[in-house]
Short mmCIF file of C-alpha atoms in Angstrom, two decimals:
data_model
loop_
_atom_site.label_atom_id
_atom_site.label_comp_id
_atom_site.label_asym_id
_atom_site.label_seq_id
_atom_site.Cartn_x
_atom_site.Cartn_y
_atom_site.Cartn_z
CA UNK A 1 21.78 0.71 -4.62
CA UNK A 2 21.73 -2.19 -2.28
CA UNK A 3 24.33 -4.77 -2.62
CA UNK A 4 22.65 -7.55 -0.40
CA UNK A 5 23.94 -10.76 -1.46
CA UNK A 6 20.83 -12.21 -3.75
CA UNK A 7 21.70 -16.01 -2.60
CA UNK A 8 19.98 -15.45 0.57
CA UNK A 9 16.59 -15.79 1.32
CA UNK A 10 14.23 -13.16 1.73
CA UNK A 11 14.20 -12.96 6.05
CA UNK A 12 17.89 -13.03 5.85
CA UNK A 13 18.28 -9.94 3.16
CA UNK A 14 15.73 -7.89 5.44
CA UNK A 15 17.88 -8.14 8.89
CA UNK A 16 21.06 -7.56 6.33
CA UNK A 17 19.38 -4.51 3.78
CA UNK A 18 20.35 -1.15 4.58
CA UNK A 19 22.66 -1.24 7.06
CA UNK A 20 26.82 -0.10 6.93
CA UNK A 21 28.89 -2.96 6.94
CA UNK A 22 32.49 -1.87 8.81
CA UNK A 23 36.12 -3.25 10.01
CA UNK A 24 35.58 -0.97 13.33
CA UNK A 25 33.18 -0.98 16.08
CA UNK A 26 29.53 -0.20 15.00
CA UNK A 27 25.94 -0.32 16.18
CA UNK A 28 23.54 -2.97 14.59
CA UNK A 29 21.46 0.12 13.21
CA UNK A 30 22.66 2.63 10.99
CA UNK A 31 23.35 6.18 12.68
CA UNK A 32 19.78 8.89 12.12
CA UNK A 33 21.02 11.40 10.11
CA UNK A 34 19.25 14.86 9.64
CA UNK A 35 19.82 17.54 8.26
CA UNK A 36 19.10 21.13 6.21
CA UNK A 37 22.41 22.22 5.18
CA UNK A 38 25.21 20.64 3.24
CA UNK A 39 29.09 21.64 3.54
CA UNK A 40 31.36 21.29 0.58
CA UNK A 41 34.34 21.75 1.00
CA UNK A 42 35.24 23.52 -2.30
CA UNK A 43 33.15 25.05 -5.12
CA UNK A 44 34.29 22.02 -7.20
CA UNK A 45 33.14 19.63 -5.15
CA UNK A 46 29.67 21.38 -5.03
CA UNK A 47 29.47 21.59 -8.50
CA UNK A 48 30.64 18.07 -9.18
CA UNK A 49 27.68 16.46 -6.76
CA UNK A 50 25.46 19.48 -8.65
CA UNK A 51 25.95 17.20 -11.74
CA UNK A 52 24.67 13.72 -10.39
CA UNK A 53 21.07 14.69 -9.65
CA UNK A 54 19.92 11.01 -10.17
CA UNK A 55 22.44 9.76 -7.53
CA UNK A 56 22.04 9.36 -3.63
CA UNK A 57 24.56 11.63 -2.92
CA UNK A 58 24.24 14.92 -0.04
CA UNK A 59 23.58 18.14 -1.64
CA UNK A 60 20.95 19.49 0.22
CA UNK A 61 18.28 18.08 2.73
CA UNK A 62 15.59 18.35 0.77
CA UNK A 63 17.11 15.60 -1.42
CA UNK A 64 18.10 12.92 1.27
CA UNK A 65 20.18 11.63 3.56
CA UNK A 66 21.90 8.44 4.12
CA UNK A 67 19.15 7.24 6.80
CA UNK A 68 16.86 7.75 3.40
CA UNK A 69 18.82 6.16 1.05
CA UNK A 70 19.41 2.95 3.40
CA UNK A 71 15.76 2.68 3.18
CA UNK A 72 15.30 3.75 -0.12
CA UNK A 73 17.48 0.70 -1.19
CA UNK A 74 15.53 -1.58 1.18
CA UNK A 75 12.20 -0.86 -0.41
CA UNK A 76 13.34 -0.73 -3.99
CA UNK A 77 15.34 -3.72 -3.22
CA UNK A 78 11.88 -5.65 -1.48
CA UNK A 79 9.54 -4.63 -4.26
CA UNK A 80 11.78 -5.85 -7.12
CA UNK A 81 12.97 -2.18 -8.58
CA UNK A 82 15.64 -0.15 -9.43
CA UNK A 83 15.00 3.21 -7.32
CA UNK A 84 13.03 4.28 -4.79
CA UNK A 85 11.72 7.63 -4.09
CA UNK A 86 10.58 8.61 -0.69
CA UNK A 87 7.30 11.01 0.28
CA UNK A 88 5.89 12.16 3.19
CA UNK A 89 2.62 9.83 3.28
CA UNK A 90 1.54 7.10 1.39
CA UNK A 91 -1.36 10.14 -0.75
CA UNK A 92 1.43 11.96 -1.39
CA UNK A 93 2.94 9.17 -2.56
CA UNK A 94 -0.10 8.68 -5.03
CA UNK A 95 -0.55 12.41 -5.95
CA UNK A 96 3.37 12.73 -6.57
CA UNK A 97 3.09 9.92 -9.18
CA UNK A 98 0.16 11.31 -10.78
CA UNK A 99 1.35 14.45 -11.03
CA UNK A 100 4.40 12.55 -12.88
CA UNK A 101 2.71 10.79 -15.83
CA UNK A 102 -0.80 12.69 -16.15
CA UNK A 103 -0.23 16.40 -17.58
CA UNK A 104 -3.20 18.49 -18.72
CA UNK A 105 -5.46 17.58 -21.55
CA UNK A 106 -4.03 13.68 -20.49
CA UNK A 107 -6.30 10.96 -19.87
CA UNK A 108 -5.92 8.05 -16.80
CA UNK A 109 -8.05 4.87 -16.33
CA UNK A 110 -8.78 4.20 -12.51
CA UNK A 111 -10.48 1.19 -10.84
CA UNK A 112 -13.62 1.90 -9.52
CA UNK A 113 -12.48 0.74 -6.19
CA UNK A 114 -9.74 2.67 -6.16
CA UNK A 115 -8.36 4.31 -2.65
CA UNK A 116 -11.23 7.43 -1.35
CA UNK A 117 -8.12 10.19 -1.58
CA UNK A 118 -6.82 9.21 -4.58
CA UNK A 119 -10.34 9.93 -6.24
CA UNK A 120 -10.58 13.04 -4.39
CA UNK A 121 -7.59 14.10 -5.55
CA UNK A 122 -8.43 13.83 -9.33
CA UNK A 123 -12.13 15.40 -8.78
CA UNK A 124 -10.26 18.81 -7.41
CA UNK A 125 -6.67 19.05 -7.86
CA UNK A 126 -6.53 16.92 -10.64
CA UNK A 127 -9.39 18.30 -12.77
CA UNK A 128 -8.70 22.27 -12.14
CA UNK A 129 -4.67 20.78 -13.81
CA UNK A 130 -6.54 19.16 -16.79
CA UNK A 131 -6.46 15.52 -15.47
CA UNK A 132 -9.02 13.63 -16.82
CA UNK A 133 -10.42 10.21 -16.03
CA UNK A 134 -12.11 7.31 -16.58
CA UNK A 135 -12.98 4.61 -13.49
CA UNK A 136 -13.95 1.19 -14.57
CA UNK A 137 -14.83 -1.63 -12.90
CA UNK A 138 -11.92 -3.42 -11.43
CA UNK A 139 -12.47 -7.07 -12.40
CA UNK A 140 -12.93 -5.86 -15.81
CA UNK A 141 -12.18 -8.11 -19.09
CA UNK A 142 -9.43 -7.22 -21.48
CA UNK A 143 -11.88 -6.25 -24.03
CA UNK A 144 -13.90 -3.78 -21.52
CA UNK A 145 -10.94 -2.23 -21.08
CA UNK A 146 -9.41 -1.92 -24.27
CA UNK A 147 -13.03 -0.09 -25.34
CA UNK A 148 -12.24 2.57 -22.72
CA UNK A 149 -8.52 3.23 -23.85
CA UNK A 150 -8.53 6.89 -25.50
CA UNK A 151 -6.68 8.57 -28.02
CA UNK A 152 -4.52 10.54 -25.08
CA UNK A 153 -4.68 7.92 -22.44
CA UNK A 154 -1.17 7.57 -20.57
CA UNK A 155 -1.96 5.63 -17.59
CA UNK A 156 -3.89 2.29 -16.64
CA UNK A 157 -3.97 2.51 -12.58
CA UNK A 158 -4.35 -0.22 -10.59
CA UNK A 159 -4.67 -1.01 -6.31
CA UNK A 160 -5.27 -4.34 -5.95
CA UNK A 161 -6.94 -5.68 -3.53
CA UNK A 162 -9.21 -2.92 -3.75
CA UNK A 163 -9.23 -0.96 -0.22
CA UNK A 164 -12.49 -1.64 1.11
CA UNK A 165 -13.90 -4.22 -1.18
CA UNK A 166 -10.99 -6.01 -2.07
CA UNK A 167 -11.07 -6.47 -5.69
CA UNK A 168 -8.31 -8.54 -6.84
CA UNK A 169 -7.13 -6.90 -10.15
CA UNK A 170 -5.21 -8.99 -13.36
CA UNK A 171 -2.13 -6.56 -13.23
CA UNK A 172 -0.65 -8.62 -16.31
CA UNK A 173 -3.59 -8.49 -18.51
CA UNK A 174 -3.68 -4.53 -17.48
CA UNK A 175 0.07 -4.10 -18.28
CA UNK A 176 -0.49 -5.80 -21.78
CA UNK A 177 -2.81 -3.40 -22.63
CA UNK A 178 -0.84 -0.75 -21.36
CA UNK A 179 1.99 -1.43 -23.19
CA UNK A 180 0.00 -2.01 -26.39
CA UNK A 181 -1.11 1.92 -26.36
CA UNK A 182 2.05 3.63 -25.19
CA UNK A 183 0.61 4.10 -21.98
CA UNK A 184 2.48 3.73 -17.61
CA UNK A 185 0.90 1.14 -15.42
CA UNK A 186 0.60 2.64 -12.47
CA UNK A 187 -0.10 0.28 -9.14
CA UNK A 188 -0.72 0.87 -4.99
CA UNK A 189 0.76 -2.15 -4.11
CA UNK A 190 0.58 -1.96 0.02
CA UNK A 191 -1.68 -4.53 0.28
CA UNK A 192 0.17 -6.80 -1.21
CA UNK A 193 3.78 -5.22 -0.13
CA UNK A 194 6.36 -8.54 0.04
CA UNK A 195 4.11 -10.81 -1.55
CA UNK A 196 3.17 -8.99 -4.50
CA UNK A 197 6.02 -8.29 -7.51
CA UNK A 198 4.66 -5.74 -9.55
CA UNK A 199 7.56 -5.37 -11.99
CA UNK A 200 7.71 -9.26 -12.68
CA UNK A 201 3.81 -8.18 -13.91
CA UNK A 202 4.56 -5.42 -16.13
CA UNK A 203 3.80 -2.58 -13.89
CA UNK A 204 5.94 0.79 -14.22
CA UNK A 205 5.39 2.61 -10.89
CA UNK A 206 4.55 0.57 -7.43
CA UNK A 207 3.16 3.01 -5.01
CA UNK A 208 3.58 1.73 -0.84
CA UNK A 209 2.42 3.73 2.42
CA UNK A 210 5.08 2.89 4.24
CA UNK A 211 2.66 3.75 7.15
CA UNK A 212 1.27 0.75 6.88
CA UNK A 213 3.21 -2.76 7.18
CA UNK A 214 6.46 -1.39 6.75
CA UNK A 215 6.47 0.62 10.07
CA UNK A 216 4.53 -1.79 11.62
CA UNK A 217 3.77 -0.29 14.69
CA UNK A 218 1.14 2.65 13.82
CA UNK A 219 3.44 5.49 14.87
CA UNK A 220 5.10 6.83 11.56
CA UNK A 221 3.82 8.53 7.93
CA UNK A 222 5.67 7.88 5.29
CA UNK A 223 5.17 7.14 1.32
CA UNK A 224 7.39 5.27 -1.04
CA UNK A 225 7.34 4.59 -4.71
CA UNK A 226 9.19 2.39 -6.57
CA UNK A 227 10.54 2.31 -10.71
CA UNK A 228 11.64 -0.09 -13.12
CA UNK A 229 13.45 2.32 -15.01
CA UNK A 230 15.92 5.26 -15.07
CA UNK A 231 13.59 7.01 -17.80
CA UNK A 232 10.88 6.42 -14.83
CA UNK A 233 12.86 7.28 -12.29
CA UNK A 234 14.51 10.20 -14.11
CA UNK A 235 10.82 11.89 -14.08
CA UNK A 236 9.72 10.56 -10.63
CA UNK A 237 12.38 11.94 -9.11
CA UNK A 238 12.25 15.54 -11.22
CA UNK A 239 8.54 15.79 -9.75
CA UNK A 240 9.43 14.93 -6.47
CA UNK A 241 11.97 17.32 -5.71
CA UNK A 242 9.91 20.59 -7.62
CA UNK A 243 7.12 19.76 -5.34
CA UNK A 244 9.01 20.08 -2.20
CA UNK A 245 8.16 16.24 -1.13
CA UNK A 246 9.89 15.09 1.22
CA UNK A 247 10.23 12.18 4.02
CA UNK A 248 11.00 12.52 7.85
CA UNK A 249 13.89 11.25 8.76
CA UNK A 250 13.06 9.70 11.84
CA UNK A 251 10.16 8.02 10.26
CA UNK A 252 12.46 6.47 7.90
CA UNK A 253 14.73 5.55 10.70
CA UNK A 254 11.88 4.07 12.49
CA UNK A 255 10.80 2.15 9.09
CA UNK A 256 13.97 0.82 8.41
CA UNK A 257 13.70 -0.47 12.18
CA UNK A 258 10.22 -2.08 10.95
CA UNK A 259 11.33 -3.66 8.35
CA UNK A 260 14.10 -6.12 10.35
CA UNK A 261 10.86 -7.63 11.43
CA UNK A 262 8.67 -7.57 8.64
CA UNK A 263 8.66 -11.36 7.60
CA UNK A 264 7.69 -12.59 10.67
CA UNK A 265 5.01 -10.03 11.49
CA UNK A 266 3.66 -10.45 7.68
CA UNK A 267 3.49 -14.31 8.73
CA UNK A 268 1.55 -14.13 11.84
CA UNK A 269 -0.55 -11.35 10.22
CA UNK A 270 -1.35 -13.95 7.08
CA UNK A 271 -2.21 -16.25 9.72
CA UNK A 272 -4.33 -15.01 12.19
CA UNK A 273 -6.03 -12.75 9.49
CA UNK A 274 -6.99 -15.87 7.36
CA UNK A 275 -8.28 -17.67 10.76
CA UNK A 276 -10.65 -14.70 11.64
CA UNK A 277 -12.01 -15.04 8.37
CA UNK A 278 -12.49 -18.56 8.20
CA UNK A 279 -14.26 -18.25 11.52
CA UNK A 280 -16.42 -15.02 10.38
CA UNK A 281 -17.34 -16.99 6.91
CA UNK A 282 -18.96 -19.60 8.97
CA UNK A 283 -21.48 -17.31 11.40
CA UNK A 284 -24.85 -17.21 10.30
CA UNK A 285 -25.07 -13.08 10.46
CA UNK A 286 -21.71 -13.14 7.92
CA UNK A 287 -23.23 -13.00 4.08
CA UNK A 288 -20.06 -12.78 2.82
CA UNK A 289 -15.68 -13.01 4.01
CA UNK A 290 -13.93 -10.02 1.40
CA UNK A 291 -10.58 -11.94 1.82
CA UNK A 292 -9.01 -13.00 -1.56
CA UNK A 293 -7.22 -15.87 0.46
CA UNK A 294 -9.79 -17.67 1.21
CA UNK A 295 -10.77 -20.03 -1.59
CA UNK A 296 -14.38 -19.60 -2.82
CA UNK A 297 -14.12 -15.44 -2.01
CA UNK A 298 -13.75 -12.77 -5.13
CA UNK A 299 -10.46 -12.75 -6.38
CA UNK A 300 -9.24 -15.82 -4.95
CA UNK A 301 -7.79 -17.54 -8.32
CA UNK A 302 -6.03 -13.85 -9.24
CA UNK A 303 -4.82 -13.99 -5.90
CA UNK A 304 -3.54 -17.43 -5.83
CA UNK A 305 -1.83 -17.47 -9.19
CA UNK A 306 -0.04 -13.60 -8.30
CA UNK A 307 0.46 -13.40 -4.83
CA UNK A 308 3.30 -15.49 -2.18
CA UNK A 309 0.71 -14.40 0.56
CA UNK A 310 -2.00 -12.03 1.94
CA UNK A 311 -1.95 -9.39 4.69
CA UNK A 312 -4.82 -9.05 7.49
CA UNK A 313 -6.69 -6.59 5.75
CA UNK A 314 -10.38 -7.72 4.86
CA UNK A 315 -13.89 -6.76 4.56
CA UNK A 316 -17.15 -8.35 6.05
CA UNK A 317 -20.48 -7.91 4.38
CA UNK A 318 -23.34 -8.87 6.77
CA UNK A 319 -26.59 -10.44 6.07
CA UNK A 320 -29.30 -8.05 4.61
CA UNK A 321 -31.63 -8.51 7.84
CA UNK A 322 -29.13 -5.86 9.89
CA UNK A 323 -28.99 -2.48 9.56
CA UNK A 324 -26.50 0.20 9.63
CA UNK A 325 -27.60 0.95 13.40
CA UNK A 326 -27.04 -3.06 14.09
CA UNK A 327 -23.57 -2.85 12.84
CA UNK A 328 -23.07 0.50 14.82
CA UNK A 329 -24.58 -1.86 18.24
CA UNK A 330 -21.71 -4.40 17.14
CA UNK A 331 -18.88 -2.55 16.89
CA UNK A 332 -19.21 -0.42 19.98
CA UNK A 333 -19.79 -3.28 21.63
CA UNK A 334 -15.89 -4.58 20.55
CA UNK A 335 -12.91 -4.56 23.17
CA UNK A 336 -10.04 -5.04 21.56
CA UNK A 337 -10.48 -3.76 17.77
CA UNK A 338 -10.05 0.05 17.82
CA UNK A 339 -12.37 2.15 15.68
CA UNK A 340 -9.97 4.28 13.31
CA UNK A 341 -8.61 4.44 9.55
CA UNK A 342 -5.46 3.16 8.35
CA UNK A 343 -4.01 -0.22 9.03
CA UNK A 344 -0.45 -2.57 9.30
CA UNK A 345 0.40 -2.17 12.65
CA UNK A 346 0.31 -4.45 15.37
CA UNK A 347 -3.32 -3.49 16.75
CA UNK A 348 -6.57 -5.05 15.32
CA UNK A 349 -9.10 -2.21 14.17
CA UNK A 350 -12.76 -1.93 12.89
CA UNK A 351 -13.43 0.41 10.41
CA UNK A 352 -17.52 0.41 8.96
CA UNK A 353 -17.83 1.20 5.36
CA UNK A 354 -21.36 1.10 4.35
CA UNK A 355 -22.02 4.47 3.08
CA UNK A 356 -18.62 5.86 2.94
CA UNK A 357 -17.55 4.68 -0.25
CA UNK A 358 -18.20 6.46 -3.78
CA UNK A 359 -18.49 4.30 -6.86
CA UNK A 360 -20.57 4.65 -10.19
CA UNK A 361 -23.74 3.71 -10.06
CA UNK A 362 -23.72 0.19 -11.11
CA UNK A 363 -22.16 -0.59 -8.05
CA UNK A 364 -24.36 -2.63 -5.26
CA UNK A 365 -21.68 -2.24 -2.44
CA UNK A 366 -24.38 -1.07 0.21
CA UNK A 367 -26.81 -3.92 -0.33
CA UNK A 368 -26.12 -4.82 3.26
CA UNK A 369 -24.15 -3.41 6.03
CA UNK A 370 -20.50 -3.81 5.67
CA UNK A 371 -17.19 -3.22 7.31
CA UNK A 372 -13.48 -3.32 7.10
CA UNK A 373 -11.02 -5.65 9.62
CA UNK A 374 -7.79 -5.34 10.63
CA UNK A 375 -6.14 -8.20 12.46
CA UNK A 376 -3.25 -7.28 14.18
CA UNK A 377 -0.70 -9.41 16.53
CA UNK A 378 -3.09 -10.38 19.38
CA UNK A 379 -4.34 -13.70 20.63
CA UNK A 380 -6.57 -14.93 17.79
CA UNK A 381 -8.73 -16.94 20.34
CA UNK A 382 -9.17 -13.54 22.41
CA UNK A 383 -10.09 -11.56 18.88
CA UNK A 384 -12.60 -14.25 18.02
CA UNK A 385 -14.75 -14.29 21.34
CA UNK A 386 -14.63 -10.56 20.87
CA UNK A 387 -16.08 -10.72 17.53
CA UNK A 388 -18.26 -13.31 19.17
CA UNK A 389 -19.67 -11.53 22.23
CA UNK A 390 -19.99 -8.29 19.51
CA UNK A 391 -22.36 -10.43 17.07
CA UNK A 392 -24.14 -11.41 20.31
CA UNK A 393 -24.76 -7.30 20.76
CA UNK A 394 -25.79 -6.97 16.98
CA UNK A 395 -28.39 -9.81 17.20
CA UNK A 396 -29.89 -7.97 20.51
CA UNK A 397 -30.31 -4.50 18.67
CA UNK A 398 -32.11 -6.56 15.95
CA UNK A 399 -34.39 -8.44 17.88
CA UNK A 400 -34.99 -4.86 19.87
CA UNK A 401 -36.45 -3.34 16.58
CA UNK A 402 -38.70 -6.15 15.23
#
């Protein structure tokens, strides 16, 4: 566990977290260690580490090595947890934890919003193991959901923001129900990784891609989730390890790197992201800004009374007189957003999302053409006359159809 002295504040525990304090010459970072094979050297001392499977101790690859448990620490200690278990990617992160508290013939509640591969999951894998589900809609009211609780419910999931249409999601009032019917609250919490505490909220499980803000720089994979719990942990972990999952070293290596850097990158990324969408918000083709920290947008009271901050993740719905082919014209026409999925690092990107999203029916979410932002570390007054000259294009294709 991480022994980073709590008195400091949180910038000061990230460049100190994980790292090998010594009385003899050192490098700042902690050695990469990899690895297939462990050496004992006695039977005894195999068989005592064989005992302590909880325990970040070497017994075989598969189950760590100190470059993953520095990390390990450093996320558990970030997120407000006890342990931290390490996956390859931030779905297997999700299908790890599902596979941990959902056996067959049990029943799950998942926002309708909920991550594209995470519902996938549950209509194959998930189903042929017995998995079943319910999604609801993910501003629902206490009562709504309490009316879709079931006999042999054991899990209330939650991602909040939501990741296209950022829904922001009352994790409190979903852990009270939780806890009233026995069942785990489960919650993706990258969005909102560092300014988000999902155990001071009641959750049991926070599930991070660590591909996302905590590498920072778009060139690792890498899943994390974090428990409140050793009973939680106990079964996380037991999971885990039976299904083979595993993290790259050097991707951890590289995220621990990230991380020395994460408070001032998650600064500049609050700000810039919240100026692009102030400045969006105000253009006549914008109908709507899908940031919850800007006041006036969905979620912004959750956001404001949960949240320390907000990432650079948001959506854009545009006014119902453009097409899908209009929004197609507009982003081509970008220079410095790249057109491709994930998001955290320190490159803006465009992603459209009209017609790529599954919800249930009463859902309206393709009323107009929308798409997904994110705003990375560049010049906000260069991403903004980018945007600009784009929306110029998307007003041309219009006017060359009518």
């Amino acid at each position: 566990m991480s022994n980073t002295d709590a008195k400091y504040g949180f910038g000061t525990r990230l460049v100190q977290m994980g790292r090998v304090k010594s009385d003899e010459q050192t490098f700042v970072n902690p050695p990469l260690e990899r690895g297939s094979s462990v050496l004992f050297p006695s039977i005894a001392a195999r068989d005592a580490v064989r005992q302590r499977p909880y325990d970040q101790v070497l017994t075989y690859g598969l189950k760590g090595s100190s470059t993953h448990f520095h990390l390990e620490d450093s996320i558990a200690e970030i997120e407000g947890g006890s342990r931290c278990q390490l996956v390859s990617t931030g779905l297997a992160a999700v299908t790890t934890v599902l596979f941990t508290f959902i056996k067959g013939g049990q029943h799950c509640l998942m926002p309708d919003s909920v991550y594209g591969p995470t519902r996938t999951f549950l209509a194959t894998i998930g189903k042929d193991c017995g998995m079943a589900v319910t999604y609801y809609p993910p501003a629902i009211d206490e009562a709504g959901l309490r009316a879709l609780v079931q006999d042999n419910t054991v899990v209330i999931y939650a991602e909040s923001p939501g990741s296209h249409t950022m829904e922001v999601q009352d994790i409190a009032m979903l852990s009270r129900v939780a806890r009233d019917v026995g069942a785990k609250v489960l919650m993706d919490n990258t969005w909102g990784f560092s300014h988000f505490k999902p155990f001071e909220h009641g959750v049991d499980c926070s599930i991070q891609a660590g591909t996302k803000y905590v590498g920072g720089h778009s060139d690792l994979m890498l899943g994390a989730i974090t428990t409140n719990s050793d009973e939680n942990w106990q079964r996380l972990r037991n999971t885990a390890v039976t299904l083979g999952q595993y993290a790259s070293p050097d991707d951890c290596w590289l995220a621990l790197r990230g991380l020395r850097t994460l408070r001032i990158r998650m600064a500049e990324h609050m700000r810039a992201g919240i100026e692009v969408a102030e400045w969006l918000r105000d253009r006549p083709e914008v109908t709507l800004v899908l940031h919850p920290a800007l006041p006036g947008a969905p979620g912004h009271d959750l956001w404001k009374r949960d949240f320390t901050g907000a990432c650079s993740l948001f959506s854009v719905v545009l006014d119902a007189s453009y097409d899908y082919a209009d929004m197609v014209a507009f982003i081509d026409a970008l220079q410095l957003f790249g057109i491709g999925a994930s998001w955290g690092g320190f490159e803006s990107l465009v992603l459209p999302t009209t017609g790529s999203i599954t919800r249930l029916p009463v859902s309206s979410i393709d009323a107009a053409p929308t798409f997904r932002l994110h705003i990375g570390l560049e010049d906000t007054t260069d991403l903004i006359a980018d945007l600009a000259a784009g929306l110029d294009v998307l007003n041309q294709h219009r006017a060359s159809r009518t």
